[in-house]
Short mmCIF file of C-alpha atoms in Angstrom, two decimals:
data_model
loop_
_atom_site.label_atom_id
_atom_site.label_comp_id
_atom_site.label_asym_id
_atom_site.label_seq_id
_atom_site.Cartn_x
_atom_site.Cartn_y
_atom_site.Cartn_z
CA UNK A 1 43.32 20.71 64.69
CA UNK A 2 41.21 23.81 66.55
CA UNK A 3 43.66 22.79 69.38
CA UNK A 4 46.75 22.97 67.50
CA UNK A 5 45.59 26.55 66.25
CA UNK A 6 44.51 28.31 69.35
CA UNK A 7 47.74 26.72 71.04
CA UNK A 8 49.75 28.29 67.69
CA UNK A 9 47.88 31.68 68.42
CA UNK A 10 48.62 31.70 71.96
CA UNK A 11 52.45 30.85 71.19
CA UNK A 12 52.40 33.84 68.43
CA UNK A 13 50.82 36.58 71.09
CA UNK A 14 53.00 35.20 73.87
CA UNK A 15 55.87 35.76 71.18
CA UNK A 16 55.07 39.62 70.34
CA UNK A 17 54.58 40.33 74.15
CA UNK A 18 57.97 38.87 75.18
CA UNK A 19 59.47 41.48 72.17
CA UNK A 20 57.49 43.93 73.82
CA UNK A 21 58.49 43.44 76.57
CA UNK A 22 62.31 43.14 76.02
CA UNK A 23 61.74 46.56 73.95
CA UNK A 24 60.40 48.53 77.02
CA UNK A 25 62.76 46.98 79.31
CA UNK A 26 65.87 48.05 76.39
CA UNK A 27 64.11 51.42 76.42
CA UNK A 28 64.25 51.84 79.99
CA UNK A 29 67.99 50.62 80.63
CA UNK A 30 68.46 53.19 77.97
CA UNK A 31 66.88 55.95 80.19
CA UNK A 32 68.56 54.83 83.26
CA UNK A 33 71.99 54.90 81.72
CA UNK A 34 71.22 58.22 80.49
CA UNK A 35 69.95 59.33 83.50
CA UNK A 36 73.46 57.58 85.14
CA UNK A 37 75.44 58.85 83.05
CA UNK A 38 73.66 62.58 83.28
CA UNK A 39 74.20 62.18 86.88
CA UNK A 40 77.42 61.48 87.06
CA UNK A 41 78.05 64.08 84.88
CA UNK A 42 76.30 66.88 86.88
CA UNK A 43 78.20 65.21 90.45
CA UNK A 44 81.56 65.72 88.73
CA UNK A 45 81.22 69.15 87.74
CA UNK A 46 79.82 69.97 91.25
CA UNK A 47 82.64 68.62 92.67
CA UNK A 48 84.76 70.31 90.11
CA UNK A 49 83.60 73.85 90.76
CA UNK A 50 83.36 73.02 95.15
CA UNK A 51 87.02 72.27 94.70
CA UNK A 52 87.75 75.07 92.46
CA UNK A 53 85.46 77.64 95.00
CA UNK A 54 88.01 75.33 98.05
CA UNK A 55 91.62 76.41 96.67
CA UNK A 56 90.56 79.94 95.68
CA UNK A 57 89.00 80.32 99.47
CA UNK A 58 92.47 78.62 100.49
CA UNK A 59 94.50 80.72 98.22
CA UNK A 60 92.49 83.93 99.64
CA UNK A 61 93.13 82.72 102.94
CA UNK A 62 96.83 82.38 102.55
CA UNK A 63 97.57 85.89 101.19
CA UNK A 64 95.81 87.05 104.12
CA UNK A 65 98.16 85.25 106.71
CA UNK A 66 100.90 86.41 104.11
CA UNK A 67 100.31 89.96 104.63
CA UNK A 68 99.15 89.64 108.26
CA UNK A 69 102.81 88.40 108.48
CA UNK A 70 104.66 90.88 106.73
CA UNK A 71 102.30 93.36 108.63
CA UNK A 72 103.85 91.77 112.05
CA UNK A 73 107.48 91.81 110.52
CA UNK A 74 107.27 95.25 109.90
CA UNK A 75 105.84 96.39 113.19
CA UNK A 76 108.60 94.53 114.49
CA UNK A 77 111.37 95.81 112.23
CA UNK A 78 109.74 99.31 113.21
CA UNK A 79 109.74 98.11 117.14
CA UNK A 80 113.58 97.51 116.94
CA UNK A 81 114.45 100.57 115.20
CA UNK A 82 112.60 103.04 117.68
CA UNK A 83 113.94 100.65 120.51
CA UNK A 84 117.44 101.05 118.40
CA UNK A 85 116.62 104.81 118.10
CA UNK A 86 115.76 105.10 121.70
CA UNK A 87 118.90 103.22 122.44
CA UNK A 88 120.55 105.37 120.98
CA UNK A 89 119.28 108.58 122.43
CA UNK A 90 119.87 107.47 125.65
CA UNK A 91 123.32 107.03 124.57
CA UNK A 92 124.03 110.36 123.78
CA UNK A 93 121.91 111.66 126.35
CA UNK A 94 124.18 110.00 128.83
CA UNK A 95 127.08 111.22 127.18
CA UNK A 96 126.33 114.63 127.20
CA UNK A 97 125.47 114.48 131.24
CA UNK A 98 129.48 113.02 131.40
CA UNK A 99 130.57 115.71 129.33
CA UNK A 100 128.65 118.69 130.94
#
């Protein structure tokens, strides 16, 4: 009967720490998937904002070649008129010479 007892007592505290047990390890999963999911969280809006900081330094970039090219079409445009101009003047310049 003393048997029966200490092997009922032993069942009852091997009982509570198995609950124990499965509590901490709950608690803990609970904490990790917190920590997961607090993570994940935090990685996506890094990403977000390292995209956000990539297309406005792309964006930046692009009206810069934009108005380096409009820069180059109007040195050109102002290239053909003075060669135009120039043209010109020697034009009339020659026909004067004929003239006089």
């Amino acid at each position: 009967k003393e048997f029966q007892q200490q092997a009922t007592q032993s069942l009852e505290e091997l009982k509570e720490l198995s609950r124990q047990q499965a509590d901490e390890i709950s608690r803990a999963t609970e904490m990790l998937s917190e920590a997961s999911t607090t993570s994940l969280r935090e990685s996506g809006e890094e990403f977000r904002s390292a995209a956000r900081q990539s297309r406005e330094a792309m964006s930046r970039q692009g009206e810069s070649m934009e108005q380096e090219m409009r820069g180059e079409e109007e040195e050109g445009s102002e290239r053909g008129r003075q060669g135009q101009e120039s043209s010109e003047e020697e034009s009339e310049s020659g026909t004067r010479r004929r003239a006089a």
